[in-house]
């Protein structure tokens, strides 16, 4: 088997989306001690599980430089990964907490924080090139857990698959080509958790399902 291609994520000051670059520069002036850059994925490239989120939160991943770290959504995601053996250590909501992912990688559909947490369709499309390259560089990838509709759409487009054939449905696992599976979960955002669109047990069930197909 030929070696998997190397993966280079976006440079921290990625210029590809002008609106996101402007937002980043504004944030840099306002919060000079924060990361304020494209947030690199977390976890090994030889993982069999890939979790795809939406985009860094302003005061969370955009500050700490690690996906979901310091974000409300990370308060459910990381303890769940610890519970199901896909993380080791203690989640301390900072990138230097020593937490390790185990056969698991976490990335985002859009790697720079968007205003109001809403990336435009053009930004989603532009950033997808990094997800394409990242997935191509994961030789053991078997299972993708997507958090929310935007991550679902990004994963399908990355694989050249149509949304009409694979509609988003929380808790659904699709068998894709080869040995790859895609599991849908509602995003573990503050809004979804507070409105109980998503509960802890629903999230655990989806994560367990994504792990069980590996
Ligand atoms: N933080 C992230 O890194 N991604 C999300 O989708 C939400 C919060």
CSV table of C-alpha atoms and ligand atoms in Angstrom, one decimal:
chain,number,residue,atom,x,y,z
A,1,UNK,CA,0.0,0.0,0.0
A,2,UNK,CA,1.4,3.5,-0.9
A,3,UNK,CA,2.1,5.7,2.2
A,4,UNK,CA,-0.8,8.1,3.0
A,5,UNK,CA,-0.1,11.6,1.8
A,6,UNK,CA,1.2,14.1,4.4
A,7,UNK,CA,-1.4,16.5,5.8
A,8,UNK,CA,-0.7,20.2,6.1
A,9,UNK,CA,-3.6,22.1,7.7
A,10,UNK,CA,-4.2,25.7,7.0
A,11,UNK,CA,-1.5,28.2,8.1
A,12,UNK,CA,-2.6,29.9,11.3
A,13,UNK,CA,-3.2,33.2,9.5
A,14,UNK,CA,-5.0,31.5,6.6
A,15,UNK,CA,-6.0,34.2,4.1
A,16,UNK,CA,-8.5,32.1,2.0
A,17,UNK,CA,-11.7,33.4,3.6
A,18,UNK,CA,-11.5,37.3,3.7
A,19,UNK,CA,-14.4,37.6,6.2
A,20,UNK,CA,-12.9,35.1,8.6
A,21,UNK,CA,-9.4,36.7,8.2
A,22,UNK,CA,-10.9,40.1,9.0
A,23,UNK,CA,-12.7,38.7,12.1
A,24,UNK,CA,-9.5,37.1,13.2
A,25,UNK,CA,-7.6,40.3,12.9
A,26,UNK,CA,-10.3,42.2,14.9
A,27,UNK,CA,-10.2,39.5,17.6
A,28,UNK,CA,-6.4,39.7,17.7
A,29,UNK,CA,-6.6,43.4,18.5
A,30,UNK,CA,-9.3,42.8,21.1
A,31,UNK,CA,-7.8,39.6,22.7
A,32,UNK,CA,-4.1,39.7,22.0
A,33,UNK,CA,-3.3,36.8,24.3
A,34,UNK,CA,-5.6,34.4,22.4
A,35,UNK,CA,-4.7,32.0,19.6
A,36,UNK,CA,-6.9,33.8,17.0
A,37,UNK,CA,-5.8,31.6,14.1
A,38,UNK,CA,-6.9,28.6,12.2
A,39,UNK,CA,-7.3,25.8,14.8
A,40,UNK,CA,-5.3,22.7,14.1
A,41,UNK,CA,-7.0,19.3,14.4
A,42,UNK,CA,-6.3,17.3,17.6
A,43,UNK,CA,-5.3,13.6,17.7
A,44,UNK,CA,-3.3,11.2,15.6
A,45,UNK,CA,-3.6,10.9,11.8
A,46,UNK,CA,-3.5,7.1,12.2
A,47,UNK,CA,-6.8,7.1,14.2
A,48,UNK,CA,-9.7,5.0,13.0
A,49,UNK,CA,-12.3,7.5,14.4
A,50,UNK,CA,-12.6,11.0,13.1
A,51,UNK,CA,-15.0,13.5,14.8
A,52,UNK,CA,-16.0,16.5,12.7
A,53,UNK,CA,-17.3,19.6,14.4
A,54,UNK,CA,-18.5,22.8,13.0
A,55,UNK,CA,-16.0,25.6,13.7
A,56,UNK,CA,-14.0,26.9,16.7
A,57,UNK,CA,-15.9,28.9,19.3
A,58,UNK,CA,-14.7,32.4,19.8
A,59,UNK,CA,-13.8,32.1,23.5
A,60,UNK,CA,-13.0,28.3,23.3
A,61,UNK,CA,-11.0,26.7,20.5
A,62,UNK,CA,-10.2,30.1,19.0
A,63,UNK,CA,-8.6,31.1,22.3
A,64,UNK,CA,-7.0,27.8,23.3
A,65,UNK,CA,-5.9,26.5,19.8
A,66,UNK,CA,-7.5,23.1,20.3
A,67,UNK,CA,-10.9,22.0,18.9
A,68,UNK,CA,-13.7,22.2,21.4
A,69,UNK,CA,-11.3,23.1,24.2
A,70,UNK,CA,-12.7,25.8,26.5
A,71,UNK,CA,-16.0,25.6,24.5
A,72,UNK,CA,-19.3,24.7,26.1
A,73,UNK,CA,-19.5,21.8,23.6
A,74,UNK,CA,-16.3,20.4,24.9
A,75,UNK,CA,-17.8,20.0,28.4
A,76,UNK,CA,-19.8,17.1,26.9
A,77,UNK,CA,-17.5,15.9,24.2
A,78,UNK,CA,-14.3,15.3,26.1
A,79,UNK,CA,-15.8,13.6,29.2
A,80,UNK,CA,-17.7,11.4,26.7
A,81,UNK,CA,-14.5,10.5,24.9
A,82,UNK,CA,-12.9,9.7,28.3
A,83,UNK,CA,-15.9,7.5,29.3
A,84,UNK,CA,-15.7,5.5,26.1
A,85,UNK,CA,-11.9,5.1,26.1
A,86,UNK,CA,-11.2,7.4,23.2
A,87,UNK,CA,-9.3,9.9,25.4
A,88,UNK,CA,-6.9,9.5,28.3
A,89,UNK,CA,-6.0,11.9,31.1
A,90,UNK,CA,-8.0,14.8,32.5
A,91,UNK,CA,-9.9,17.4,30.4
A,92,UNK,CA,-8.9,20.7,31.9
A,93,UNK,CA,-10.4,23.0,29.2
A,94,UNK,CA,-6.9,24.2,28.2
A,95,UNK,CA,-4.7,22.9,25.4
A,96,UNK,CA,-1.9,22.1,27.9
A,97,UNK,CA,-4.1,19.9,30.1
A,98,UNK,CA,-2.2,16.8,29.0
A,99,UNK,CA,-5.3,15.1,27.6
A,100,UNK,CA,-4.5,12.6,24.8
A,101,UNK,CA,-6.9,11.2,22.3
A,102,UNK,CA,-6.8,7.4,21.8
A,103,UNK,CA,-7.3,6.2,18.2
A,104,UNK,CA,-9.4,9.3,17.7
A,105,UNK,CA,-9.0,12.7,16.0
A,106,UNK,CA,-11.1,15.8,16.2
A,107,UNK,CA,-11.3,18.3,13.4
A,108,UNK,CA,-13.7,21.0,12.3
A,109,UNK,CA,-15.6,21.6,9.0
A,110,UNK,CA,-14.4,25.2,9.2
A,111,UNK,CA,-11.1,25.9,11.0
A,112,UNK,CA,-11.3,29.6,11.8
A,113,UNK,CA,-13.9,31.1,14.1
A,114,UNK,CA,-16.8,32.6,12.2
A,115,UNK,CA,-18.8,35.6,13.3
A,116,UNK,CA,-21.9,34.4,15.3
A,117,UNK,CA,-20.7,30.8,14.8
A,118,UNK,CA,-22.1,30.9,11.3
A,119,UNK,CA,-19.7,30.1,8.4
A,120,UNK,CA,-21.1,31.1,5.0
A,121,UNK,CA,-21.6,28.4,2.3
A,122,UNK,CA,-18.5,29.8,0.5
A,123,UNK,CA,-16.4,29.5,3.6
A,124,UNK,CA,-17.5,26.0,4.2
A,125,UNK,CA,-16.6,25.1,0.6
A,126,UNK,CA,-13.2,26.8,0.8
A,127,UNK,CA,-12.3,25.1,4.0
A,128,UNK,CA,-13.4,21.7,2.7
A,129,UNK,CA,-10.1,21.3,0.8
A,130,UNK,CA,-8.4,20.8,4.2
A,131,UNK,CA,-10.9,18.1,5.2
A,132,UNK,CA,-10.3,16.4,1.9
A,133,UNK,CA,-6.6,16.4,2.4
A,134,UNK,CA,-6.9,15.4,6.1
A,135,UNK,CA,-9.1,12.4,5.4
A,136,UNK,CA,-6.8,11.3,2.6
A,137,UNK,CA,-4.0,11.3,5.1
A,138,UNK,CA,-5.8,9.0,7.6
A,139,UNK,CA,-4.9,5.5,6.4
A,140,UNK,CA,-6.8,3.7,9.1
A,141,UNK,CA,-10.0,5.8,9.1
A,142,UNK,CA,-13.1,3.6,9.5
A,143,UNK,CA,-15.7,5.8,11.3
A,144,UNK,CA,-16.6,9.4,11.1
A,145,UNK,CA,-18.9,11.0,13.7
A,146,UNK,CA,-20.3,14.3,12.4
A,147,UNK,CA,-21.6,16.8,14.8
A,148,UNK,CA,-24.5,18.6,13.1
A,149,UNK,CA,-25.7,19.2,9.6
A,150,UNK,CA,-22.8,21.4,8.4
A,151,UNK,CA,-20.2,18.8,9.4
A,152,UNK,CA,-22.5,16.1,7.9
A,153,UNK,CA,-22.6,18.0,4.6
A,154,UNK,CA,-18.8,18.6,4.7
A,155,UNK,CA,-18.0,14.9,5.2
A,156,UNK,CA,-20.3,13.9,2.4
A,157,UNK,CA,-18.9,16.5,-0.1
A,158,UNK,CA,-15.4,15.5,0.9
A,159,UNK,CA,-16.2,11.9,-0.1
A,160,UNK,CA,-18.1,13.0,-3.3
A,161,UNK,CA,-21.4,11.7,-1.9
A,162,UNK,CA,-24.9,13.3,-2.3
A,163,UNK,CA,-26.8,14.6,0.7
A,164,UNK,CA,-30.0,13.3,-0.9
A,165,UNK,CA,-28.7,9.8,-0.6
A,166,UNK,CA,-27.6,10.3,3.0
A,167,UNK,CA,-29.9,12.7,4.8
A,168,UNK,CA,-28.8,13.9,8.2
A,169,UNK,CA,-30.6,12.0,11.0
A,170,UNK,CA,-29.4,12.0,14.6
A,171,UNK,CA,-28.2,8.5,15.6
A,172,UNK,CA,-28.1,7.2,12.0
A,173,UNK,CA,-25.0,5.3,10.9
A,174,UNK,CA,-24.5,5.0,7.1
A,175,UNK,CA,-22.1,2.4,5.6
A,176,UNK,CA,-20.2,4.3,2.9
A,177,UNK,CA,-17.8,3.0,0.3
A,178,UNK,CA,-15.2,0.5,1.4
A,179,UNK,CA,-15.0,0.0,5.2
A,180,UNK,CA,-16.0,3.6,6.0
A,181,UNK,CA,-19.1,4.5,8.2
A,182,UNK,CA,-20.6,7.8,8.9
A,183,UNK,CA,-22.6,8.4,12.1
A,184,UNK,CA,-24.8,11.5,12.6
A,185,UNK,CA,-25.2,13.4,15.9
A,186,UNK,CA,-26.8,16.7,16.7
A,187,UNK,CA,-24.1,19.1,17.6
A,188,UNK,CA,-23.4,19.2,21.3
A,189,UNK,CA,-23.8,23.0,21.4
A,190,UNK,CA,-25.1,24.9,24.3
A,191,UNK,CA,-28.3,25.7,22.4
A,192,UNK,CA,-29.0,22.0,21.6
A,193,UNK,CA,-28.2,20.9,25.1
A,194,UNK,CA,-30.2,23.6,26.8
A,195,UNK,CA,-33.3,23.0,24.6
A,196,UNK,CA,-32.8,19.2,25.0
A,197,UNK,CA,-32.7,18.7,21.2
A,198,UNK,CA,-29.6,16.7,22.3
A,199,UNK,CA,-29.3,15.0,25.7
A,200,UNK,CA,-26.2,13.4,27.2
A,201,UNK,CA,-27.6,9.9,26.7
A,202,UNK,CA,-28.4,10.7,23.1
A,203,UNK,CA,-24.9,11.9,22.5
A,204,UNK,CA,-23.4,8.9,24.3
A,205,UNK,CA,-25.5,6.5,22.1
A,206,UNK,CA,-24.3,8.2,18.9
A,207,UNK,CA,-20.6,8.1,20.0
A,208,UNK,CA,-20.9,4.5,21.1
A,209,UNK,CA,-22.5,3.6,17.8
A,210,UNK,CA,-19.6,5.4,15.9
A,211,UNK,CA,-17.1,3.4,17.9
A,212,UNK,CA,-18.9,0.1,17.5
A,213,UNK,CA,-18.5,0.1,13.7
A,214,UNK,CA,-14.7,0.3,13.8
B,1,LIG,N1,-15.6,24.2,19.2
B,1,LIG,C1,-15.1,23.6,18.1
B,1,LIG,O1,-13.8,23.4,18.0
B,1,LIG,N2,-15.9,23.1,17.2
B,1,LIG,C2,-17.2,23.1,17.3
B,1,LIG,O2,-18.0,22.6,16.5
B,1,LIG,C3,-17.8,23.8,18.5
B,1,LIG,C4,-16.9,24.3,19.4
